[in-house]
PDB file of C-alpha atoms in Angstrom:
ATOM      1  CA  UNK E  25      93.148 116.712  76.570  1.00 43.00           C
ATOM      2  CA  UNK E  26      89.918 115.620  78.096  1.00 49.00           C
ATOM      3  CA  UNK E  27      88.024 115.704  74.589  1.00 56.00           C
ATOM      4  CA  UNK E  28      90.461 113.130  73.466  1.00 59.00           C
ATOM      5  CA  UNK E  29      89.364 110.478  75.556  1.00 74.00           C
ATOM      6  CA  UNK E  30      87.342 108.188  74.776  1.00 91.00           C
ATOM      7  CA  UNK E  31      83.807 107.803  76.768  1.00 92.00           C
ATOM      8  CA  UNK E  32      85.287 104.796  78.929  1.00 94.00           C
ATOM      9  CA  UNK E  33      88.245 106.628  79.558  1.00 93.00           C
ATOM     10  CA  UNK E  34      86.213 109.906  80.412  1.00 95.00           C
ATOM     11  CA  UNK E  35      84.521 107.352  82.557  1.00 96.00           C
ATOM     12  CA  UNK E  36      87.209 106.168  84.137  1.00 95.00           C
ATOM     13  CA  UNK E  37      88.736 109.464  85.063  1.00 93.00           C
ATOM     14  CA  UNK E  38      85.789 110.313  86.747  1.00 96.00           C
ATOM     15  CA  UNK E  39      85.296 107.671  88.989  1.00 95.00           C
ATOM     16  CA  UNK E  40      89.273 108.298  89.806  1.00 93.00           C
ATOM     17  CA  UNK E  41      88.203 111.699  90.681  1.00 93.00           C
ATOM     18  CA  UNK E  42      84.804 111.352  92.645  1.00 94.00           C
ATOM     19  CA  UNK E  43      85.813 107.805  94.036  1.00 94.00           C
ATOM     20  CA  UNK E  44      89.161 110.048  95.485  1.00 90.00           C
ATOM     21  CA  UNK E  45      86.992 112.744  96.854  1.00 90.00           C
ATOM     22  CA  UNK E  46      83.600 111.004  98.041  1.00 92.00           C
ATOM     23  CA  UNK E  47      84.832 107.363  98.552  1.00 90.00           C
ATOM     24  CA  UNK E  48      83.588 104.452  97.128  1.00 90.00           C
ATOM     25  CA  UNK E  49      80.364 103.935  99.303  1.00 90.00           C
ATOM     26  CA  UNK E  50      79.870 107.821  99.222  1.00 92.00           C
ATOM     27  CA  UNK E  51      79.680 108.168  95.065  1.00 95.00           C
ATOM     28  CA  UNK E  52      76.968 107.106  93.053  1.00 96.00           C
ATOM     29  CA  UNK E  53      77.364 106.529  89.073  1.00 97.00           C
ATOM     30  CA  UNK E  54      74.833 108.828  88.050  1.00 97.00           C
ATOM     31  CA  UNK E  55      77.565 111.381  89.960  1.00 97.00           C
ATOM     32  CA  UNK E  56      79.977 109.804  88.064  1.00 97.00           C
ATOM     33  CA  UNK E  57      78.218 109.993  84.691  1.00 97.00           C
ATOM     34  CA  UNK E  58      77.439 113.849  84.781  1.00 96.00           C
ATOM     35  CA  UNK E  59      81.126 114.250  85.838  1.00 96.00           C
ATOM     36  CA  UNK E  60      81.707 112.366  82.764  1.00 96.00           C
ATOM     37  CA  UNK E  61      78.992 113.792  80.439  1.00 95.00           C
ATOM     38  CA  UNK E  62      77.488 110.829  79.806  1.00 96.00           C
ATOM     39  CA  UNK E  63      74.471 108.798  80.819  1.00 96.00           C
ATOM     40  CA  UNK E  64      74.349 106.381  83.395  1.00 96.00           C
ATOM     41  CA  UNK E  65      73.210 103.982  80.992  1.00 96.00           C
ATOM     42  CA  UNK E  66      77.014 104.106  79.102  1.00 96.00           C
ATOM     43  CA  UNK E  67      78.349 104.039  82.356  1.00 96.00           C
ATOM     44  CA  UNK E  68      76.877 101.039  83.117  1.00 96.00           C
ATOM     45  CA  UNK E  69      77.183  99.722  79.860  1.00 96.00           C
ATOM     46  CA  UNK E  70      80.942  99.570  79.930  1.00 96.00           C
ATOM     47  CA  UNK E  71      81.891  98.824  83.223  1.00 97.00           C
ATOM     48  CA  UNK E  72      78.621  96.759  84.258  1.00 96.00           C
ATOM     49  CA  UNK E  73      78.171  98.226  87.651  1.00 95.00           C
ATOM     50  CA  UNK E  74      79.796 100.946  89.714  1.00 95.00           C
ATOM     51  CA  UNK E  75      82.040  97.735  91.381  1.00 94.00           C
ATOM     52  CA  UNK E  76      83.232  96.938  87.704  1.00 96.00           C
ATOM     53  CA  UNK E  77      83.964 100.685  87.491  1.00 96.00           C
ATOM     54  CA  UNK E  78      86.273 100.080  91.115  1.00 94.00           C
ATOM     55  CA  UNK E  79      88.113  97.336  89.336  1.00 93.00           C
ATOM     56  CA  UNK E  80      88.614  99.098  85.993  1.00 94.00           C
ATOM     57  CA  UNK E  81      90.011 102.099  88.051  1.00 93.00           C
ATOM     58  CA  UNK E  82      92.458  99.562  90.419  1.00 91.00           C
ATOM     59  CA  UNK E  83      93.733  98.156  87.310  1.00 90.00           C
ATOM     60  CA  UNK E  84      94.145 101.890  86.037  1.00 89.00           C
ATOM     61  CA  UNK E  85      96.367 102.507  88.837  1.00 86.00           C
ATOM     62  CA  UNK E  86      98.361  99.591  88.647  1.00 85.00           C
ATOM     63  CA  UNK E  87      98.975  99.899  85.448  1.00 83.00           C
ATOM     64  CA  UNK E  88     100.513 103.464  86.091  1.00 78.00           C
ATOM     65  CA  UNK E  89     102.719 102.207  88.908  1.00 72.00           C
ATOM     66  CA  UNK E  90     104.252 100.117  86.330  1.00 68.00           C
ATOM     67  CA  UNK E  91     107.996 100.662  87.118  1.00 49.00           C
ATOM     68  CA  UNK E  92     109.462 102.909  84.114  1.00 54.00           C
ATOM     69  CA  UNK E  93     112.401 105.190  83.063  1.00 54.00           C
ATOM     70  CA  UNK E  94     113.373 107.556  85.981  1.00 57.00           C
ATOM     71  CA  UNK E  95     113.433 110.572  83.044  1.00 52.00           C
ATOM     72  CA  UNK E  96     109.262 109.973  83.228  1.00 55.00           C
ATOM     73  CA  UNK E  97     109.274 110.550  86.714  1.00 59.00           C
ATOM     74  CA  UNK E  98     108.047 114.341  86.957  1.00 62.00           C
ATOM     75  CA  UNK E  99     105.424 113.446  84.202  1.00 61.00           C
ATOM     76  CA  UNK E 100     104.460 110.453  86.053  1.00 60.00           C
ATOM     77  CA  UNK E 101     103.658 112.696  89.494  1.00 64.00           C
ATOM     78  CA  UNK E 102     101.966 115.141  87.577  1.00 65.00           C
ATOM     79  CA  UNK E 103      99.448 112.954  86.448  1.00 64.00           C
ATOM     80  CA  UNK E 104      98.912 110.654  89.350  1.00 75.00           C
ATOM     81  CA  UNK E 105      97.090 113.265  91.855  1.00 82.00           C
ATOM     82  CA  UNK E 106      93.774 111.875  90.798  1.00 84.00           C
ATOM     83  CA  UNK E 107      95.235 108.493  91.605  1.00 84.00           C
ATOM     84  CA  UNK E 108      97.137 109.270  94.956  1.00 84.00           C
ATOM     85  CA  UNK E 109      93.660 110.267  96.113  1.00 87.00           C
ATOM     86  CA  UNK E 110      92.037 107.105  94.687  1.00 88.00           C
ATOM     87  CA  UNK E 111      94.422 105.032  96.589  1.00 86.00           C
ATOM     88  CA  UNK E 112      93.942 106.790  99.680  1.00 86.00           C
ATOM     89  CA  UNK E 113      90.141 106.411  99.828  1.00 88.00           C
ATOM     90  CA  UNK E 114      90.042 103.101  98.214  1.00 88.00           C
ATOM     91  CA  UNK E 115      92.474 101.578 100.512  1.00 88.00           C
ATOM     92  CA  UNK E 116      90.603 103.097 103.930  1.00 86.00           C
ATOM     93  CA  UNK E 117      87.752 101.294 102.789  1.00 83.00           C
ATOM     94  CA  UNK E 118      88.142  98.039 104.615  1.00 80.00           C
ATOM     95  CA  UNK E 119      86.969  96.150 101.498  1.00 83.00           C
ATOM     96  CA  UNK E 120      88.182  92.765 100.058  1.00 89.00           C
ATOM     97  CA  UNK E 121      88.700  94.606  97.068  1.00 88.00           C
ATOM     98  CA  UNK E 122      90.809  97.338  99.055  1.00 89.00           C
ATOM     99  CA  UNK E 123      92.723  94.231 100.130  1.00 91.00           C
ATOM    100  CA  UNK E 124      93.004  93.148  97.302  1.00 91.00           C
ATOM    101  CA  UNK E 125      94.755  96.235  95.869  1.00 90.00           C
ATOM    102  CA  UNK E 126      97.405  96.337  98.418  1.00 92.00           C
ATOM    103  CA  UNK E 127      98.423  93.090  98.517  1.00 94.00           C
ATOM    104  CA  UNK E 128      98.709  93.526  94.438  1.00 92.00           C
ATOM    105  CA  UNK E 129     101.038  96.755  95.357  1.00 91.00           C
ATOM    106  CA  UNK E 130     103.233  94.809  97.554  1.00 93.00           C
ATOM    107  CA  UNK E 131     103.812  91.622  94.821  1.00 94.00           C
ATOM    108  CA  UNK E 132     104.491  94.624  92.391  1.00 91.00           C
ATOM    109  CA  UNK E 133     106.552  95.971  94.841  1.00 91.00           C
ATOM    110  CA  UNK E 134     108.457  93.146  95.825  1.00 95.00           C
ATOM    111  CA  UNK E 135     109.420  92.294  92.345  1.00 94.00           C
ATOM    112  CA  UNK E 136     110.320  95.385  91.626  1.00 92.00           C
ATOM    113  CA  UNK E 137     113.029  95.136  94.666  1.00 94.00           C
ATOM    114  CA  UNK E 138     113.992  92.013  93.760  1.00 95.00           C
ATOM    115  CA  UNK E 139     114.928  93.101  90.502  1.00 94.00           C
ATOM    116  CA  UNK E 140     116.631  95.694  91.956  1.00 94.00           C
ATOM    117  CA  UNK E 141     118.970  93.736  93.830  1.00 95.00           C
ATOM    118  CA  UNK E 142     119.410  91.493  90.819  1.00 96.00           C
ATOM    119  CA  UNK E 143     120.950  94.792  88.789  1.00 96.00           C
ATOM    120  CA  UNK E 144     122.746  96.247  92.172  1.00 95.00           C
ATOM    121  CA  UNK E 145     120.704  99.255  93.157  1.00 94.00           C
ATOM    122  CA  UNK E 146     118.720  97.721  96.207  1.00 95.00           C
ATOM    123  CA  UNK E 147     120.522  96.428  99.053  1.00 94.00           C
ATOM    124  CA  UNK E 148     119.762  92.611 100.152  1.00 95.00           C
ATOM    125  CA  UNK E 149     116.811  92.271 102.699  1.00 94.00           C
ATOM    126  CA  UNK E 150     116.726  89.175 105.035  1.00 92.00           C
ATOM    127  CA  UNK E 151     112.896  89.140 104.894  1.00 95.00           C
ATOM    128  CA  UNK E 152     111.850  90.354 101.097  1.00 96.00           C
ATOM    129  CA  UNK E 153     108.053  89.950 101.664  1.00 97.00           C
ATOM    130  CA  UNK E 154     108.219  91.981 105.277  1.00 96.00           C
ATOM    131  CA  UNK E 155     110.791  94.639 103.229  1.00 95.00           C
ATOM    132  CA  UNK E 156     108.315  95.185 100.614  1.00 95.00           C
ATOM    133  CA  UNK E 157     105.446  95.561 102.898  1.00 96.00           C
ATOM    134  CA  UNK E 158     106.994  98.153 104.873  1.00 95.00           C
ATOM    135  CA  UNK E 159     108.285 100.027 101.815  1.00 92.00           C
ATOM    136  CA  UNK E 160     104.811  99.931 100.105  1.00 91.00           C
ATOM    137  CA  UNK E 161     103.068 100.767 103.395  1.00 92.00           C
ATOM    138  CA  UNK E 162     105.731 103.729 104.184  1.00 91.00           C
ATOM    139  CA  UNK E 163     105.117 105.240 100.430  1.00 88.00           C
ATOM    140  CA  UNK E 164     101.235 104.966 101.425  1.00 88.00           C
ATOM    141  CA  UNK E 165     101.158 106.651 104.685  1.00 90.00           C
ATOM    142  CA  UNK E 166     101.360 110.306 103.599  1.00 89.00           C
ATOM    143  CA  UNK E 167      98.013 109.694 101.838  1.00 85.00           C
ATOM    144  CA  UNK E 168      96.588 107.576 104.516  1.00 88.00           C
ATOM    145  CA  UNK E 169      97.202 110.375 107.023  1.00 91.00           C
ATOM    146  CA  UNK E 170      96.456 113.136 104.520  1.00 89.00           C
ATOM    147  CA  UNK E 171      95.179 115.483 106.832  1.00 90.00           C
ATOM    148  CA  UNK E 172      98.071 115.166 109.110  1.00 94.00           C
ATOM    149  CA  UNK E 173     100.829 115.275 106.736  1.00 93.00           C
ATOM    150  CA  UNK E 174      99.465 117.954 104.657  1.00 93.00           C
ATOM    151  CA  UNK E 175      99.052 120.485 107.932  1.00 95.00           C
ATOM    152  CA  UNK E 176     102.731 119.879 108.847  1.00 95.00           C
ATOM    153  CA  UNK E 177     103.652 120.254 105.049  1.00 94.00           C
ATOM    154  CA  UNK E 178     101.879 122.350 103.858  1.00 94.00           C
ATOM    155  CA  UNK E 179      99.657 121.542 101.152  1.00 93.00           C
ATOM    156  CA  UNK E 180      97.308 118.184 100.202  1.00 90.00           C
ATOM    157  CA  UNK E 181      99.950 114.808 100.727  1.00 89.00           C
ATOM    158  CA  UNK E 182      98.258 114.027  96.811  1.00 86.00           C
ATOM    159  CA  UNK E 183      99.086 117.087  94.580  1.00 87.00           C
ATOM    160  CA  UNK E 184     102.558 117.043  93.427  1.00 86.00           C
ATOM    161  CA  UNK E 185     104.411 119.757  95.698  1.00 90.00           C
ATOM    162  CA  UNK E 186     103.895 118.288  98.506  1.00 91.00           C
ATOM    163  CA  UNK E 187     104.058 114.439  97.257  1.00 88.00           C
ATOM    164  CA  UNK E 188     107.454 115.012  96.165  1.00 89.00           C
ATOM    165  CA  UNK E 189     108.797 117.172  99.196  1.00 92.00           C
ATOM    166  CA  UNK E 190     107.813 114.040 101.278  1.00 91.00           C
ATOM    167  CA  UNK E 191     109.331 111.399  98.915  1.00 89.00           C
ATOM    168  CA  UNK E 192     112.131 112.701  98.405  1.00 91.00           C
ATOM    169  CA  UNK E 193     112.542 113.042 102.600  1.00 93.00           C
ATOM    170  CA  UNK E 194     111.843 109.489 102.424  1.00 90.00           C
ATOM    171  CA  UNK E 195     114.204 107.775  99.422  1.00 90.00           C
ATOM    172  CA  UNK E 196     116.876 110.317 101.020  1.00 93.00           C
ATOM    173  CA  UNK E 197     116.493 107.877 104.496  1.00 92.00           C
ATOM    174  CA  UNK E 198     116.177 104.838 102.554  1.00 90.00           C
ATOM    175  CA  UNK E 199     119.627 105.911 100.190  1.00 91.00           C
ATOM    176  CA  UNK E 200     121.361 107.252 102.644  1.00 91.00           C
ATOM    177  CA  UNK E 201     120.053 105.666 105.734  1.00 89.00           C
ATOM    178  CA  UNK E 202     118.625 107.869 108.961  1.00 89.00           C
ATOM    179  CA  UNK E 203     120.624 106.176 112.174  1.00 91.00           C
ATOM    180  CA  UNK E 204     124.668 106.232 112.298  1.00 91.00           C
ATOM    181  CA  UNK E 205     124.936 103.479 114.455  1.00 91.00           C
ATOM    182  CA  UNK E 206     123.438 100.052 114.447  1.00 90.00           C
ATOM    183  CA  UNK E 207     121.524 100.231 118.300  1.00 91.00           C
ATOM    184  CA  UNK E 208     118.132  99.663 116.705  1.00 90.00           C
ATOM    185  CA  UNK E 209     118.467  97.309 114.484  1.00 86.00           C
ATOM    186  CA  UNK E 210     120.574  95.241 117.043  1.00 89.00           C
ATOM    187  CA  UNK E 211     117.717  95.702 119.948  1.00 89.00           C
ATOM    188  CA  UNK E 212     114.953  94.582 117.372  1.00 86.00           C
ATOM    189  CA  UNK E 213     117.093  91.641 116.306  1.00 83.00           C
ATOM    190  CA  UNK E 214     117.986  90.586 120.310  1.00 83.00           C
ATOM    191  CA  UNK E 215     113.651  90.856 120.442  1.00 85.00           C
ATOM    192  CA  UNK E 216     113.521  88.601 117.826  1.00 61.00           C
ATOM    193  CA  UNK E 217     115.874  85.841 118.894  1.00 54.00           C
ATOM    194  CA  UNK E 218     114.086  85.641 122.599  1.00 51.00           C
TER     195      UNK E 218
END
């Protein structure tokens, strides 16, 4: 419950939340503050400036991407619209700290896989680094091209529904596979030797 949180946290959520919807450059902490229902002062006071208040909400959303039991995973979604939206404005943003965020998704990422393979439920990749990369940046593009996505799907790429209906789409390719035959993989491989 919102009255639960603490002010930082209320904080927090807010910047999630306006950040999301106005961008970064776009959203001012006073905005932030009456979205909280607090004074800019306390914003400022416990983040130190509305960049502090970037980083505090990057490290929010890491932390939630932490990889945990698969049971969680419909609580997880439910909770993670203000952050889809987050991601997708904070990563359009062309800033080092944007850059920053991604390439901390794809070491998460790639870890993640890696452990994976270690317990036998990823395949082996020739190229990790360029397998994570393309995962991470797959998982992303639904929010990237929001507007897009969510015409053809029918309803906002962040809210649940239509998260979901396109993830699963995707893990079903990546479980299953998409082509029967190797062709493409052999023609980008013959590239790649010349």
């Amino acid at each position: 419950m919102r009255s639960d949180l603490t002010a930082r946290a209320r904080i927090r959520d807010a910047a999630l939340a306006r950040f999301g919807a106005d961008g970064i450059a776009g959203t001012s902490v006073r905005a932030i503050a009456g979205d909280a229902g607090v004074s800019a002062a306390l914003v400022l006071h416990h983040f130190g400036s509305k960049e502090g208040l970037r980083q505090a909400c990057d490290e929010h959303v890491l932390a939630a991407m932490k990889s945990g039991d698969e049971a969680d995973l419909g609580e997880l979604l439910s909770a993670a619209t203000p952050a889809r939206r987050y991601l997708a404005r904070a990563l359009l943003d062309g800033s080092e700290s944007a850059s920053a965020l991604f390439d901390e998704i794809v070491t998460r990422t790639e870890a993640w896989l890696a452990a994976g393979e270690t317990e036998g439920w990823v395949r082996p990749a020739a190229d990790e680094r360029a397998r994570a990369v393309t995962y991470v940046s797959w998982m992303l593009a639904p929010l990237l091209l929001g507007d897009h996505v969510g015409r053809l799907l029918g309803g906002d790429p962040a809210e649940t529904a239509t998260a979901v209906r396109g993830a699963r789409a995707g893990l079903e390719m990546l479980t299953h596979g998409l082509f029967a035959d190797d062709r493409w993989l052999s023609a980008f491989r013959d590239v790649d030797v010349r």
